[in-house]
PDB file of C-alpha atoms in Angstrom:
ATOM      1  CA  PHE A   3     -69.660 -67.954 102.690  1.00 68.00           C
ATOM      2  CA  ASP A   4     -66.443 -68.200 104.692  1.00 76.00           C
ATOM      3  CA  PHE A   5     -67.407 -65.695 107.409  1.00 79.00           C
ATOM      4  CA  SER A   6     -70.929 -67.110 107.589  1.00 78.00           C
ATOM      5  CA  GLY A   7     -69.414 -70.580 107.866  1.00 85.00           C
ATOM      6  CA  TYR A   8     -67.090 -69.507 110.669  1.00 86.00           C
ATOM      7  CA  THR A   9     -69.979 -68.028 112.598  1.00 85.00           C
ATOM      8  CA  ASP A  10     -72.026 -71.203 112.102  1.00 87.00           C
ATOM      9  CA  ILE A  11     -69.088 -73.184 113.509  1.00 92.00           C
ATOM     10  CA  ALA A  12     -68.916 -70.822 116.500  1.00 89.00           C
ATOM     11  CA  ILE A  13     -72.684 -71.131 117.055  1.00 90.00           C
ATOM     12  CA  GLY A  14     -72.438 -74.939 116.873  1.00 93.00           C
ATOM     13  CA  LEU A  15     -69.447 -75.097 119.225  1.00 94.00           C
ATOM     14  CA  GLY A  16     -71.270 -72.810 121.612  1.00 93.00           C
ATOM     15  CA  ARG A  17     -74.273 -75.127 121.638  1.00 94.00           C
ATOM     16  CA  LEU A  18     -71.986 -78.090 122.351  1.00 96.00           C
ATOM     17  CA  VAL A  19     -70.856 -76.390 125.554  1.00 96.00           C
ATOM     18  CA  GLY A  20     -74.325 -75.095 126.487  1.00 95.00           C
ATOM     19  CA  VAL A  21     -74.013 -71.510 125.227  1.00 94.00           C
ATOM     20  CA  ASN A  22     -76.689 -70.224 122.837  1.00 92.00           C
ATOM     21  CA  LEU A  23     -75.168 -67.636 120.510  1.00 86.00           C
ATOM     22  CA  PRO A  24     -77.413 -65.517 118.265  1.00 87.00           C
ATOM     23  CA  GLU A  25     -77.697 -66.157 114.544  1.00 86.00           C
ATOM     24  CA  THR A  26     -75.433 -63.879 112.522  1.00 86.00           C
ATOM     25  CA  PHE A  27     -76.672 -64.335 108.943  1.00 89.00           C
ATOM     26  CA  ASN A  28     -80.183 -65.187 107.746  1.00 91.00           C
ATOM     27  CA  LYS A  29     -80.139 -65.578 103.946  1.00 93.00           C
ATOM     28  CA  PRO A  30     -79.345 -61.896 103.303  1.00 95.00           C
ATOM     29  CA  TYR A  31     -78.763 -62.313  99.566  1.00 96.00           C
ATOM     30  CA  VAL A  32     -82.383 -63.284  98.924  1.00 96.00           C
ATOM     31  CA  LYS A  33     -83.933 -60.238 100.591  1.00 97.00           C
ATOM     32  CA  SER A  34     -85.943 -57.838  98.469  1.00 96.00           C
ATOM     33  CA  SER A  35     -84.637 -54.576  99.917  1.00 97.00           C
ATOM     34  CA  LEU A  36     -81.422 -53.158 101.281  1.00 97.00           C
ATOM     35  CA  THR A  37     -83.104 -52.665 104.661  1.00 96.00           C
ATOM     36  CA  GLN A  38     -84.017 -56.363 104.784  1.00 96.00           C
ATOM     37  CA  PHE A  39     -80.501 -57.256 103.653  1.00 97.00           C
ATOM     38  CA  TRP A  40     -78.966 -55.351 106.587  1.00 96.00           C
ATOM     39  CA  ASN A  41     -81.499 -56.772 109.036  1.00 95.00           C
ATOM     40  CA  ASN A  42     -80.235 -60.232 108.025  1.00 95.00           C
ATOM     41  CA  TRP A  43     -76.515 -59.603 107.403  1.00 93.00           C
ATOM     42  CA  HIS A  44     -74.149 -59.672 110.361  1.00 90.00           C
ATOM     43  CA  ILE A  45     -77.209 -59.389 112.587  1.00 93.00           C
ATOM     44  CA  THR A  46     -75.329 -58.954 115.866  1.00 91.00           C
ATOM     45  CA  LEU A  47     -73.156 -56.131 114.496  1.00 93.00           C
ATOM     46  CA  THR A  48     -76.074 -54.233 112.977  1.00 94.00           C
ATOM     47  CA  GLN A  49     -78.166 -54.685 116.139  1.00 94.00           C
ATOM     48  CA  TRP A  50     -75.305 -53.303 118.250  1.00 96.00           C
ATOM     49  CA  PHE A  51     -74.888 -50.235 116.017  1.00 97.00           C
ATOM     50  CA  ARG A  52     -78.655 -49.733 115.908  1.00 97.00           C
ATOM     51  CA  ALA A  53     -78.989 -49.898 119.711  1.00 97.00           C
ATOM     52  CA  TYR A  54     -75.891 -47.938 120.701  1.00 98.00           C
ATOM     53  CA  PHE A  55     -75.411 -45.449 117.879  1.00 98.00           C
ATOM     54  CA  PHE A  56     -78.302 -45.112 115.390  1.00 97.00           C
ATOM     55  CA  ASN A  57     -81.201 -44.949 117.874  1.00 97.00           C
ATOM     56  CA  PRO A  58     -79.500 -42.585 120.382  1.00 98.00           C
ATOM     57  CA  LEU A  59     -78.318 -40.285 117.572  1.00 97.00           C
ATOM     58  CA  THR A  60     -81.787 -40.278 115.995  1.00 96.00           C
ATOM     59  CA  ARG A  61     -83.372 -39.342 119.345  1.00 96.00           C
ATOM     60  CA  LYS A  62     -80.788 -36.595 119.948  1.00 96.00           C
ATOM     61  CA  LEU A  63     -81.240 -35.072 116.501  1.00 96.00           C
ATOM     62  CA  SER A  64     -85.040 -35.297 116.784  1.00 94.00           C
ATOM     63  CA  ARG A  65     -84.907 -33.152 119.921  1.00 94.00           C
ATOM     64  CA  SER A  66     -82.576 -30.606 118.320  1.00 90.00           C
ATOM     65  CA  ALA A  67     -84.059 -27.435 116.846  1.00 84.00           C
ATOM     66  CA  ALA A  68     -81.378 -27.487 114.140  1.00 85.00           C
ATOM     67  CA  PHE A  69     -82.771 -30.726 112.700  1.00 84.00           C
ATOM     68  CA  SER A  70     -86.480 -30.235 112.183  1.00 85.00           C
ATOM     69  CA  SER A  71     -86.701 -32.406 109.071  1.00 93.00           C
ATOM     70  CA  PRO A  72     -87.283 -36.117 109.757  1.00 94.00           C
ATOM     71  CA  ILE A  73     -85.973 -36.926 106.278  1.00 95.00           C
ATOM     72  CA  LEU A  74     -82.686 -35.126 106.995  1.00 95.00           C
ATOM     73  CA  ILE A  75     -82.398 -36.977 110.304  1.00 96.00           C
ATOM     74  CA  ILE A  76     -82.919 -40.326 108.551  1.00 96.00           C
ATOM     75  CA  LEU A  77     -80.278 -39.428 105.951  1.00 97.00           C
ATOM     76  CA  LEU A  78     -77.702 -38.318 108.519  1.00 97.00           C
ATOM     77  CA  THR A  79     -78.204 -41.213 110.915  1.00 97.00           C
ATOM     78  CA  GLN A  80     -78.231 -43.927 108.261  1.00 97.00           C
ATOM     79  CA  VAL A  81     -75.127 -42.575 106.533  1.00 98.00           C
ATOM     80  CA  ALA A  82     -73.264 -41.991 109.819  1.00 98.00           C
ATOM     81  CA  THR A  83     -74.109 -45.493 111.066  1.00 98.00           C
ATOM     82  CA  MET A  84     -72.957 -47.188 107.882  1.00 98.00           C
ATOM     83  CA  VAL A  85     -69.750 -45.121 107.710  1.00 98.00           C
ATOM     84  CA  LEU A  86     -68.979 -46.244 111.271  1.00 98.00           C
ATOM     85  CA  ILE A  87     -69.679 -49.859 110.313  1.00 97.00           C
ATOM     86  CA  GLY A  88     -67.284 -49.380 107.386  1.00 97.00           C
ATOM     87  CA  LEU A  89     -64.626 -47.965 109.723  1.00 97.00           C
ATOM     88  CA  TRP A  90     -65.211 -50.892 112.095  1.00 95.00           C
ATOM     89  CA  HIS A  91     -63.899 -53.110 109.292  1.00 93.00           C
ATOM     90  CA  GLY A  92     -60.815 -50.946 108.801  1.00 94.00           C
ATOM     91  CA  ILE A  93     -59.598 -47.371 108.789  1.00 95.00           C
ATOM     92  CA  SER A  94     -59.340 -46.518 105.102  1.00 95.00           C
ATOM     93  CA  ALA A  95     -60.993 -44.369 102.474  1.00 96.00           C
ATOM     94  CA  SER A  96     -62.415 -47.476 100.759  1.00 96.00           C
ATOM     95  CA  PHE A  97     -64.285 -48.515 103.916  1.00 97.00           C
ATOM     96  CA  VAL A  98     -65.639 -44.974 104.326  1.00 97.00           C
ATOM     97  CA  ILE A  99     -66.857 -45.041 100.726  1.00 97.00           C
ATOM     98  CA  TRP A 100     -68.361 -48.500 101.298  1.00 97.00           C
ATOM     99  CA  GLY A 101     -70.186 -47.093 104.330  1.00 97.00           C
ATOM    100  CA  LEU A 102     -71.398 -44.103 102.306  1.00 98.00           C
ATOM    101  CA  TRP A 103     -72.535 -46.477  99.549  1.00 98.00           C
ATOM    102  CA  HIS A 104     -74.682 -48.457 101.957  1.00 98.00           C
ATOM    103  CA  GLY A 105     -75.841 -45.460 103.996  1.00 98.00           C
ATOM    104  CA  LEU A 106     -77.072 -43.665 100.882  1.00 98.00           C
ATOM    105  CA  GLY A 107     -78.542 -46.918  99.572  1.00 98.00           C
ATOM    106  CA  LEU A 108     -80.478 -47.415 102.812  1.00 98.00           C
ATOM    107  CA  PHE A 109     -81.733 -43.837 102.668  1.00 98.00           C
ATOM    108  CA  LEU A 110     -82.888 -44.245  99.044  1.00 97.00           C
ATOM    109  CA  ASN A 111     -84.472 -47.583  99.955  1.00 96.00           C
ATOM    110  CA  ASN A 112     -86.306 -45.879 102.836  1.00 95.00           C
ATOM    111  CA  ARG A 113     -87.610 -43.061 100.613  1.00 96.00           C
ATOM    112  CA  TRP A 114     -88.599 -45.498  97.821  1.00 93.00           C
ATOM    113  CA  SER A 115     -90.469 -47.715 100.284  1.00 91.00           C
ATOM    114  CA  GLU A 116     -92.407 -44.727 101.632  1.00 91.00           C
ATOM    115  CA  TRP A 117     -93.229 -43.467  98.154  1.00 92.00           C
ATOM    116  CA  THR A 118     -94.378 -46.866  96.801  1.00 88.00           C
ATOM    117  CA  ARG A 119     -96.235 -48.056  99.929  1.00 85.00           C
ATOM    118  CA  PRO A 120     -99.746 -47.170  98.564  1.00 83.00           C
ATOM    119  CA  PHE A 121     -98.937 -48.789  95.212  1.00 81.00           C
ATOM    120  CA  MET A 122     -97.671 -51.961  96.909  1.00 78.00           C
ATOM    121  CA  LYS A 123    -100.827 -52.165  99.061  1.00 81.00           C
ATOM    122  CA  GLY A 124    -102.865 -52.165  95.856  1.00 79.00           C
ATOM    123  CA  LEU A 125    -100.716 -54.936  94.385  1.00 77.00           C
ATOM    124  CA  GLU A 126    -101.412 -57.299  97.289  1.00 79.00           C
ATOM    125  CA  SER A 127    -104.659 -58.312  95.578  1.00 82.00           C
ATOM    126  CA  HIS A 128    -102.651 -59.259  92.452  1.00 81.00           C
ATOM    127  CA  PRO A 129    -100.219 -61.950  93.688  1.00 80.00           C
ATOM    128  CA  ARG A 130     -98.370 -62.373  90.383  1.00 85.00           C
ATOM    129  CA  PHE A 131     -97.438 -58.712  90.138  1.00 84.00           C
ATOM    130  CA  TYR A 132     -96.751 -58.477  93.853  1.00 76.00           C
ATOM    131  CA  ASN A 133     -94.386 -61.474  93.664  1.00 84.00           C
ATOM    132  CA  LEU A 134     -92.757 -60.015  90.562  1.00 89.00           C
ATOM    133  CA  THR A 135     -91.944 -56.821  92.459  1.00 89.00           C
ATOM    134  CA  GLY A 136     -90.376 -58.993  95.182  1.00 89.00           C
ATOM    135  CA  LEU A 137     -88.190 -60.767  92.614  1.00 95.00           C
ATOM    136  CA  LEU A 138     -87.203 -57.437  91.087  1.00 95.00           C
ATOM    137  CA  GLY A 139     -86.327 -56.196  94.590  1.00 95.00           C
ATOM    138  CA  ILE A 140     -84.110 -59.249  95.182  1.00 97.00           C
ATOM    139  CA  PHE A 141     -82.351 -58.679  91.854  1.00 98.00           C
ATOM    140  CA  LEU A 142     -81.743 -54.968  92.507  1.00 97.00           C
ATOM    141  CA  THR A 143     -80.668 -55.503  96.124  1.00 98.00           C
ATOM    142  CA  PHE A 144     -78.264 -58.303  95.240  1.00 98.00           C
ATOM    143  CA  ASN A 145     -76.638 -56.253  92.488  1.00 97.00           C
ATOM    144  CA  TYR A 146     -76.389 -53.121  94.642  1.00 97.00           C
ATOM    145  CA  VAL A 147     -74.723 -55.089  97.428  1.00 98.00           C
ATOM    146  CA  ALA A 148     -72.441 -56.924  94.976  1.00 96.00           C
ATOM    147  CA  LEU A 149     -71.278 -53.642  93.427  1.00 96.00           C
ATOM    148  CA  GLY A 150     -70.671 -52.284  96.919  1.00 96.00           C
ATOM    149  CA  TRP A 151     -68.262 -55.127  97.658  1.00 96.00           C
ATOM    150  CA  VAL A 152     -65.874 -53.562  95.123  1.00 96.00           C
ATOM    151  CA  TRP A 153     -65.241 -50.749  97.659  1.00 94.00           C
ATOM    152  CA  PHE A 154     -64.790 -53.333 100.377  1.00 91.00           C
ATOM    153  CA  VAL A 155     -62.201 -55.526  98.668  1.00 94.00           C
ATOM    154  CA  LEU A 156     -60.133 -53.022  96.675  1.00 93.00           C
ATOM    155  CA  PRO A 157     -58.041 -50.881  99.047  1.00 87.00           C
ATOM    156  CA  ASP A 158     -57.402 -48.030  96.596  1.00 94.00           C
ATOM    157  CA  PRO A 159     -60.547 -45.947  95.885  1.00 95.00           C
ATOM    158  CA  LYS A 160     -59.192 -44.918  92.469  1.00 95.00           C
ATOM    159  CA  VAL A 161     -58.768 -48.564  91.450  1.00 95.00           C
ATOM    160  CA  ALA A 162     -62.187 -49.454  92.894  1.00 95.00           C
ATOM    161  CA  PHE A 163     -63.871 -46.618  90.982  1.00 95.00           C
ATOM    162  CA  GLY A 164     -62.099 -47.631  87.774  1.00 94.00           C
ATOM    163  CA  PHE A 165     -63.164 -51.233  88.284  1.00 95.00           C
ATOM    164  CA  LEU A 166     -66.790 -50.180  88.854  1.00 94.00           C
ATOM    165  CA  MET A 167     -66.703 -48.128  85.647  1.00 94.00           C
ATOM    166  CA  TYR A 168     -65.301 -51.168  83.829  1.00 94.00           C
ATOM    167  CA  LEU A 169     -68.066 -53.374  85.236  1.00 91.00           C
ATOM    168  CA  LEU A 170     -70.659 -50.856  84.069  1.00 89.00           C
ATOM    169  CA  GLY A 171     -69.125 -50.806  80.578  1.00 92.00           C
ATOM    170  CA  MET A 172     -67.684 -47.301  80.914  1.00 91.00           C
ATOM    171  CA  GLY A 173     -64.043 -48.144  80.217  1.00 73.00           C
ATOM    172  CA  TRP A 174     -61.022 -48.303  82.459  1.00 63.00           C
TER     173      TRP A 174
END
């Protein structure tokens, strides 16, 4: 809440002096997928990386004969983008791991969404079940993101891994 609060203050101060700054956070913790989370978390940062790194790299790899698999291209570009976003926060192994965590999570989210798309279309005519899948998505996304923060806040990867194992009931 502190960073979101600071950005809200900056947006408000900007409006006071006639400058319209873009929204930075849009309720990311109540989104039902990791993709939606990132589209609503630090919006300006993710839009910048999407426009200036992810999209150009995706286009370049798509034109390359060495990368004929769209799935491999999605994996590489999502992981590379999130690792760079991690490094933007600081140059350390923990931020690289945090970037890998989210890059792999986004890739898995992308594959899961593609695989379940026909099933979800069928559920649209059953609002209770459709809404239940949305709530389950919020629960899973929130917990995935919350576990990822361990890599972000603990500077030593060994300590972070041990803490994650402790949280998951696997000792320490």
